Amino acid sequence: MNKILILLSAIVLVSCGRTGIQTTTNKTNTGVVDTYNPRDFYNKKEVVIPMRDGIKLHTTIYSPKDTSKKYPILISRTPYSSRPYGSNEYKALISPNRKMMKEGNIVVYQDVRGRWNSEGVYDNMRAYIPNKKDGEVDEASDTYDTIEWLINNVENHNGNVGIWGISYPGFYATYSLLDAHPALKAVSPQAPIGDFFFDDFHHNGAYLLSYWRATAVFGYMKDQPTTEEWYSFPELGTEDQYQFFLDAGPLSNLDKYYKEDNVFWQQLKEHPNYDEFWQERGIIQHLENIKPAVMTVGGWFDAEDLYGPLNTYGHIERNSSNYNTLVMGPWSHGDWSKETKRQAIGNVYFGDDISKFYQENIETRFFNHFLKGEGKTTNLPEAYVYDTGTKEWKTFDTWPPQNTSKETYSLQRNERLGQIATREYSFQEFISDPKKPVPYSEDIKMVFTPRKFMTDDQRFAARRPDVLIFETEPLETPLTFAGDITAKLNVSTTGTDADWIVKVIDVYPPDHKDYEETQAYLKMGNYHQMVRSEVMRGRFRNDFSKPEPFVPEEVTQVNIQLQDVFHTFKKGHKIQVQVQSTMFPYIDINPQTYVENIFQAKPQDFQKQTHRVYNTSLIEFTVLKP
């Protein structure tokens, strides 16, 4: 989710609106510039909609000027502002995509409770209340009340309502499925947050330091409606993210940037474990007996919200009988909403017009069927997924596909990754030094959230002594991974705490050609493309709610569930697994000395330790049968 980049994009659009620029331009495949001015085709109206507790939410309604037919209502609820504000200021893009904008829908944007121009108190990932008593509200009730008001006060609608949203707005889209209004027919959560302990700010209990700057967006409260920013980002004085956080030292030293008035920073520090505070804010567990049609969308290379879309789809599929489909493409956070000709993540090119294909042939078809009644069926499969190795769309009746099997590889001696484990008991070890953590990227830059690194070249890491590598021989036949990956590590440490990070890598042949996007200092020959990575904060190896230290030098099992992939390792490529304990500053540094709360760790707690990975460790892949 790059929530911040989405926010910044919104700011750019607002700036265009303030200068009177309401047209959008798009160069077609024929080279013709398509100019479209939403002002010519839509009327804009700003209203406040009262909720059941009297709080009023700022809402913007764009209605087609052509009233010769009725239209469905499409809603996006956002904490990032429904700007531009003012009846004469228009968004450059109305609707989820350009095609839908031109076809015409009644499109509604709303500032959620406590954000921007809406009243009320904001609660980050507000907990769902299943059985509300008088006076109790949540985002489900706010969505219900909004739909009820719209269908009774907006003219020329056809009675059908749809909701979509990307990132945090995707969370609100998911929320609309709970206690859904009868008029709500189709919902598309896109890169939705599912749980802040596994999306965005944490991965398996490890704090994602790279999102620290985003704390400004979510942590500062306001006491009245506003159309201007009420928060600001810390001035760090450098573009070297790695060095800034290394110099900063323990997380407690960051308090000088966020004081007690930043509510979210205080919450992060006070709740380092998966306690009731985080548990009640998760939405995945509530997705049962869902009625509206759902199309969940995500990107295979989304550094922010990969847990959310996969688990949103999966939980609905297991616990509901509604229409439920999944779309996963070769995108980073929110790329599918863009109009990029060449789709690439960092150095790796995946194809042309991939987002355009999705917008016109998947997204539009889904909404038009359920909201406009087009077609007897959607003609969409259960799963529309992109193979990031062969670089082509595939369709399946289930996800993961039925025709898969589990194949187990062992982490063997001499840096080998193979299906036959040696019987000889051995291990590989490395020294993990908190003062010299492994970078997550070679790039020197300050980013709100990483994107490019999800396909980055991992040769720099493979050549470090504190990263273990295990690799197959070049493949004689292609091999497709289609589903989850589980690393079953047997490890030990001289310390009492440690993070364990596993990366799955596609090693290209030496003669692979460069792409247009390949950085000047790189070559794609022997490129080590990261396909998937995940961390487990070792203290949570048995229970995310009950951390426990390691016993020094005692062999201990640590299982790491990596998110799904759909990737074919081509003939001549190699499969590589890397194991390490730091990935900085994407992930904060574990002191490697057990403390109750890492947010309160002292400099002396951070100690150099020796970690061992034993050859009894296994990694289990979900493999698609030929």
PDB file of C-alpha atoms in Angstrom, residues 343-519:
ATOM      1  CA  GLN A 343       4.910  -2.583 -16.547  1.00  0.00           C
ATOM      2  CA  ALA A 344       8.118  -3.034 -14.593  1.00  0.00           C
ATOM      3  CA  ILE A 345       9.103  -3.380 -10.969  1.00  0.00           C
ATOM      4  CA  GLY A 346      12.575  -1.959 -10.528  1.00  0.00           C
ATOM      5  CA  ASN A 347      14.911  -3.641 -12.998  1.00  0.00           C
ATOM      6  CA  VAL A 348      12.467  -6.314 -14.135  1.00  0.00           C
ATOM      7  CA  TYR A 349      10.090  -5.775 -17.066  1.00  0.00           C
ATOM      8  CA  PHE A 350       6.887  -7.828 -17.187  1.00  0.00           C
ATOM      9  CA  GLY A 351       4.997  -6.665 -20.278  1.00  0.00           C
ATOM     10  CA  ASP A 352       2.992  -3.911 -21.946  1.00  0.00           C
ATOM     11  CA  ASP A 353      -0.479  -2.627 -21.055  1.00  0.00           C
ATOM     12  CA  ILE A 354      -0.966  -5.078 -18.201  1.00  0.00           C
ATOM     13  CA  SER A 355      -2.880  -2.559 -16.089  1.00  0.00           C
ATOM     14  CA  LYS A 356      -4.917  -1.449 -19.098  1.00  0.00           C
ATOM     15  CA  PHE A 357      -5.923  -5.061 -19.739  1.00  0.00           C
ATOM     16  CA  TYR A 358      -6.967  -5.461 -16.121  1.00  0.00           C
ATOM     17  CA  GLN A 359      -8.953  -2.215 -16.066  1.00  0.00           C
ATOM     18  CA  GLU A 360     -10.872  -2.848 -19.272  1.00  0.00           C
ATOM     19  CA  ASN A 361     -11.295  -6.617 -19.256  1.00  0.00           C
ATOM     20  CA  ILE A 362     -11.474  -7.529 -15.587  1.00  0.00           C
ATOM     21  CA  GLU A 363     -12.362  -4.587 -13.327  1.00  0.00           C
ATOM     22  CA  THR A 364     -14.907  -2.945 -15.646  1.00  0.00           C
ATOM     23  CA  ARG A 365     -16.498  -6.292 -16.497  1.00  0.00           C
ATOM     24  CA  PHE A 366     -16.914  -7.172 -12.813  1.00  0.00           C
ATOM     25  CA  PHE A 367     -18.637  -3.940 -11.859  1.00  0.00           C
ATOM     26  CA  ASN A 368     -20.718  -3.662 -15.019  1.00  0.00           C
ATOM     27  CA  HIS A 369     -22.131  -7.148 -14.581  1.00  0.00           C
ATOM     28  CA  PHE A 370     -23.214  -6.739 -10.972  1.00  0.00           C
ATOM     29  CA  LEU A 371     -24.149  -3.048 -11.099  1.00  0.00           C
ATOM     30  CA  LYS A 372     -25.429  -2.593 -14.653  1.00  0.00           C
ATOM     31  CA  GLY A 373     -26.570  -6.119 -15.439  1.00  0.00           C
ATOM     32  CA  GLU A 374     -24.263  -6.537 -18.410  1.00  0.00           C
ATOM     33  CA  GLY A 375     -23.894 -10.160 -19.531  1.00  0.00           C
ATOM     34  CA  LYS A 376     -25.459 -13.312 -18.118  1.00  0.00           C
ATOM     35  CA  THR A 377     -22.211 -13.933 -16.255  1.00  0.00           C
ATOM     36  CA  THR A 378     -19.024 -11.992 -15.654  1.00  0.00           C
ATOM     37  CA  ASN A 379     -17.102 -14.487 -17.831  1.00  0.00           C
ATOM     38  CA  LEU A 380     -14.329 -14.079 -15.276  1.00  0.00           C
ATOM     39  CA  PRO A 381     -12.537 -17.024 -13.686  1.00  0.00           C
ATOM     40  CA  GLU A 382     -12.230 -17.704  -9.993  1.00  0.00           C
ATOM     41  CA  ALA A 383      -8.604 -16.608 -10.096  1.00  0.00           C
ATOM     42  CA  TYR A 384      -7.012 -14.320 -12.706  1.00  0.00           C
ATOM     43  CA  VAL A 385      -3.332 -14.516 -11.846  1.00  0.00           C
ATOM     44  CA  TYR A 386      -0.120 -13.486 -13.565  1.00  0.00           C
ATOM     45  CA  ASP A 387       2.833 -15.834 -13.827  1.00  0.00           C
ATOM     46  CA  THR A 388       5.747 -13.532 -13.011  1.00  0.00           C
ATOM     47  CA  GLY A 389       8.250 -15.943 -14.540  1.00  0.00           C
ATOM     48  CA  THR A 390       6.651 -16.703 -17.916  1.00  0.00           C
ATOM     49  CA  LYS A 391       5.079 -13.245 -17.864  1.00  0.00           C
ATOM     50  CA  GLU A 392       1.562 -14.144 -18.901  1.00  0.00           C
ATOM     51  CA  TRP A 393      -1.938 -14.213 -17.423  1.00  0.00           C
ATOM     52  CA  LYS A 394      -3.351 -17.563 -16.355  1.00  0.00           C
ATOM     53  CA  THR A 395      -6.791 -18.480 -15.057  1.00  0.00           C
ATOM     54  CA  PHE A 396      -7.804 -21.093 -12.495  1.00  0.00           C
ATOM     55  CA  ASP A 397     -11.012 -22.426 -10.962  1.00  0.00           C
ATOM     56  CA  THR A 398      -9.470 -22.220  -7.500  1.00  0.00           C
ATOM     57  CA  TRP A 399      -6.570 -20.496  -5.827  1.00  0.00           C
ATOM     58  CA  PRO A 400      -4.207 -22.031  -5.096  1.00  0.00           C
ATOM     59  CA  PRO A 401      -4.819 -24.276  -8.125  1.00  0.00           C
ATOM     60  CA  GLN A 402      -6.074 -27.792  -7.472  1.00  0.00           C
ATOM     61  CA  ASN A 403      -3.391 -29.480  -9.562  1.00  0.00           C
ATOM     62  CA  THR A 404      -0.539 -28.674  -7.197  1.00  0.00           C
ATOM     63  CA  SER A 405       1.618 -30.727  -4.887  1.00  0.00           C
ATOM     64  CA  LYS A 406       3.946 -29.936  -2.012  1.00  0.00           C
ATOM     65  CA  GLU A 407       7.627 -30.403  -2.772  1.00  0.00           C
ATOM     66  CA  THR A 408      10.149 -30.201   0.013  1.00  0.00           C
ATOM     67  CA  TYR A 409      13.745 -29.076  -0.440  1.00  0.00           C
ATOM     68  CA  SER A 410      16.467 -29.243   2.168  1.00  0.00           C
ATOM     69  CA  LEU A 411      19.130 -26.665   2.971  1.00  0.00           C
ATOM     70  CA  GLN A 412      22.171 -28.812   2.378  1.00  0.00           C
ATOM     71  CA  ARG A 413      25.923 -28.599   2.809  1.00  0.00           C
ATOM     72  CA  ASN A 414      28.072 -26.758   0.310  1.00  0.00           C
ATOM     73  CA  GLU A 415      25.317 -24.199  -0.353  1.00  0.00           C
ATOM     74  CA  ARG A 416      23.106 -26.745  -2.090  1.00  0.00           C
ATOM     75  CA  LEU A 417      19.318 -26.657  -2.284  1.00  0.00           C
ATOM     76  CA  GLY A 418      17.958 -30.071  -3.140  1.00  0.00           C
ATOM     77  CA  GLN A 419      15.120 -32.545  -2.671  1.00  0.00           C
ATOM     78  CA  ILE A 420      17.333 -35.241  -1.209  1.00  0.00           C
ATOM     79  CA  ALA A 421      18.750 -34.361   2.189  1.00  0.00           C
ATOM     80  CA  THR A 422      22.110 -35.617   3.279  1.00  0.00           C
ATOM     81  CA  ARG A 423      22.056 -37.756   6.418  1.00  0.00           C
ATOM     82  CA  GLU A 424      25.151 -36.096   7.742  1.00  0.00           C
ATOM     83  CA  TYR A 425      24.328 -33.745  10.594  1.00  0.00           C
ATOM     84  CA  SER A 426      25.797 -30.338   9.833  1.00  0.00           C
ATOM     85  CA  PHE A 427      25.125 -26.651   9.984  1.00  0.00           C
ATOM     86  CA  GLN A 428      26.160 -23.326   8.515  1.00  0.00           C
ATOM     87  CA  GLU A 429      26.734 -20.377  10.772  1.00  0.00           C
ATOM     88  CA  PHE A 430      27.200 -16.636  10.507  1.00  0.00           C
ATOM     89  CA  ILE A 431      27.807 -13.706  12.788  1.00  0.00           C
ATOM     90  CA  SER A 432      24.973 -11.200  12.955  1.00  0.00           C
ATOM     91  CA  ASP A 433      26.199  -7.769  14.005  1.00  0.00           C
ATOM     92  CA  PRO A 434      23.528  -5.150  14.864  1.00  0.00           C
ATOM     93  CA  LYS A 435      26.036  -2.454  13.968  1.00  0.00           C
ATOM     94  CA  LYS A 436      26.454  -3.799  10.426  1.00  0.00           C
ATOM     95  CA  PRO A 437      23.006  -5.040   9.358  1.00  0.00           C
ATOM     96  CA  VAL A 438      22.340  -6.445   5.892  1.00  0.00           C
ATOM     97  CA  PRO A 439      20.724  -3.737   3.704  1.00  0.00           C
ATOM     98  CA  TYR A 440      17.409  -4.543   2.063  1.00  0.00           C
ATOM     99  CA  SER A 441      18.578  -2.672  -1.069  1.00  0.00           C
ATOM    100  CA  GLU A 442      21.763  -1.326  -2.601  1.00  0.00           C
ATOM    101  CA  ASP A 443      20.038   1.952  -3.486  1.00  0.00           C
ATOM    102  CA  ILE A 444      20.867   5.022  -1.424  1.00  0.00           C
ATOM    103  CA  LYS A 445      17.620   6.909  -1.020  1.00  0.00           C
ATOM    104  CA  MET A 446      14.945   7.917   1.436  1.00  0.00           C
ATOM    105  CA  VAL A 447      11.568   6.374   0.589  1.00  0.00           C
ATOM    106  CA  PHE A 448       8.250   6.373   2.369  1.00  0.00           C
ATOM    107  CA  THR A 449       7.876   2.716   1.587  1.00  0.00           C
ATOM    108  CA  PRO A 450       9.975   0.374  -0.536  1.00  0.00           C
ATOM    109  CA  ARG A 451       8.619  -0.885  -3.848  1.00  0.00           C
ATOM    110  CA  LYS A 452      11.477  -1.656  -6.182  1.00  0.00           C
ATOM    111  CA  PHE A 453      13.245  -3.952  -3.726  1.00  0.00           C
ATOM    112  CA  MET A 454      10.558  -6.618  -4.146  1.00  0.00           C
ATOM    113  CA  THR A 455      12.275  -7.698  -7.397  1.00  0.00           C
ATOM    114  CA  ASP A 456      15.720  -6.305  -6.611  1.00  0.00           C
ATOM    115  CA  ASP A 457      18.987  -7.980  -7.474  1.00  0.00           C
ATOM    116  CA  GLN A 458      20.155  -9.925  -4.414  1.00  0.00           C
ATOM    117  CA  ARG A 459      23.756 -10.514  -5.489  1.00  0.00           C
ATOM    118  CA  PHE A 460      24.950  -7.909  -3.004  1.00  0.00           C
ATOM    119  CA  ALA A 461      23.388  -9.948  -0.186  1.00  0.00           C
ATOM    120  CA  ALA A 462      24.578 -13.318  -1.506  1.00  0.00           C
ATOM    121  CA  ARG A 463      28.154 -12.041  -1.292  1.00  0.00           C
ATOM    122  CA  ARG A 464      27.964 -11.050   2.386  1.00  0.00           C
ATOM    123  CA  PRO A 465      29.292 -13.410   5.062  1.00  0.00           C
ATOM    124  CA  ASP A 466      26.161 -12.894   7.202  1.00  0.00           C
ATOM    125  CA  VAL A 467      23.818 -14.240   4.509  1.00  0.00           C
ATOM    126  CA  LEU A 468      23.587 -17.983   3.886  1.00  0.00           C
ATOM    127  CA  ILE A 469      22.784 -19.194   0.380  1.00  0.00           C
ATOM    128  CA  PHE A 470      21.389 -22.502  -0.854  1.00  0.00           C
ATOM    129  CA  GLU A 471      21.017 -23.035  -4.598  1.00  0.00           C
ATOM    130  CA  THR A 472      19.951 -25.668  -7.119  1.00  0.00           C
ATOM    131  CA  GLU A 473      21.774 -26.538 -10.299  1.00  0.00           C
ATOM    132  CA  PRO A 474      20.386 -24.859 -13.452  1.00  0.00           C
ATOM    133  CA  LEU A 475      16.945 -26.319 -14.073  1.00  0.00           C
ATOM    134  CA  GLU A 476      16.615 -28.799 -16.921  1.00  0.00           C
ATOM    135  CA  THR A 477      12.859 -28.217 -17.150  1.00  0.00           C
ATOM    136  CA  PRO A 478      10.684 -25.286 -16.003  1.00  0.00           C
ATOM    137  CA  LEU A 479       9.233 -25.406 -12.491  1.00  0.00           C
ATOM    138  CA  THR A 480       6.204 -23.353 -11.409  1.00  0.00           C
ATOM    139  CA  PHE A 481       5.487 -22.358  -7.826  1.00  0.00           C
ATOM    140  CA  ALA A 482       1.773 -21.617  -7.368  1.00  0.00           C
ATOM    141  CA  GLY A 483       0.799 -21.004  -3.776  1.00  0.00           C
ATOM    142  CA  ASP A 484       2.364 -20.587  -0.390  1.00  0.00           C
ATOM    143  CA  ILE A 485       5.906 -21.343   0.742  1.00  0.00           C
ATOM    144  CA  THR A 486       6.800 -22.588   4.208  1.00  0.00           C
ATOM    145  CA  ALA A 487      10.316 -22.476   5.605  1.00  0.00           C
ATOM    146  CA  LYS A 488      10.885 -24.955   8.455  1.00  0.00           C
ATOM    147  CA  LEU A 489      14.158 -23.855   9.957  1.00  0.00           C
ATOM    148  CA  ASN A 490      16.123 -25.600  12.671  1.00  0.00           C
ATOM    149  CA  VAL A 491      18.345 -22.929  14.173  1.00  0.00           C
ATOM    150  CA  SER A 492      20.335 -21.930  17.191  1.00  0.00           C
ATOM    151  CA  THR A 493      21.873 -18.704  18.450  1.00  0.00           C
ATOM    152  CA  THR A 494      24.384 -17.685  21.051  1.00  0.00           C
ATOM    153  CA  GLY A 495      21.921 -14.969  22.057  1.00  0.00           C
ATOM    154  CA  THR A 496      18.400 -15.036  23.429  1.00  0.00           C
ATOM    155  CA  ASP A 497      16.539 -13.441  20.500  1.00  0.00           C
ATOM    156  CA  ALA A 498      16.910 -13.223  16.727  1.00  0.00           C
ATOM    157  CA  ASP A 499      15.025 -12.487  13.542  1.00  0.00           C
ATOM    158  CA  TRP A 500      15.017 -15.076  10.782  1.00  0.00           C
ATOM    159  CA  ILE A 501      14.543 -13.930   7.201  1.00  0.00           C
ATOM    160  CA  VAL A 502      14.072 -16.241   4.225  1.00  0.00           C
ATOM    161  CA  LYS A 503      14.246 -15.078   0.609  1.00  0.00           C
ATOM    162  CA  VAL A 504      13.336 -17.116  -2.479  1.00  0.00           C
ATOM    163  CA  ILE A 505      15.320 -15.984  -5.518  1.00  0.00           C
ATOM    164  CA  ASP A 506      15.273 -16.639  -9.261  1.00  0.00           C
ATOM    165  CA  VAL A 507      18.867 -16.684 -10.511  1.00  0.00           C
ATOM    166  CA  TYR A 508      18.947 -15.757 -14.213  1.00  0.00           C
ATOM    167  CA  PRO A 509      21.302 -17.380 -16.739  1.00  0.00           C
ATOM    168  CA  PRO A 510      24.605 -15.562 -17.441  1.00  0.00           C
ATOM    169  CA  ASP A 511      23.498 -14.488 -20.941  1.00  0.00           C
ATOM    170  CA  HIS A 512      20.149 -12.907 -19.992  1.00  0.00           C
ATOM    171  CA  LYS A 513      19.554  -9.632 -21.852  1.00  0.00           C
ATOM    172  CA  ASP A 514      19.090  -6.272 -20.149  1.00  0.00           C
ATOM    173  CA  TYR A 515      15.751  -4.430 -20.057  1.00  0.00           C
ATOM    174  CA  GLU A 516      15.139  -0.757 -20.679  1.00  0.00           C
ATOM    175  CA  GLU A 517      14.565  -0.430 -16.954  1.00  0.00           C
ATOM    176  CA  THR A 518      17.806  -2.116 -15.885  1.00  0.00           C
ATOM    177  CA  GLN A 519      19.900   0.237 -13.785  1.00  0.00           C
TER     178      GLN A 519
END
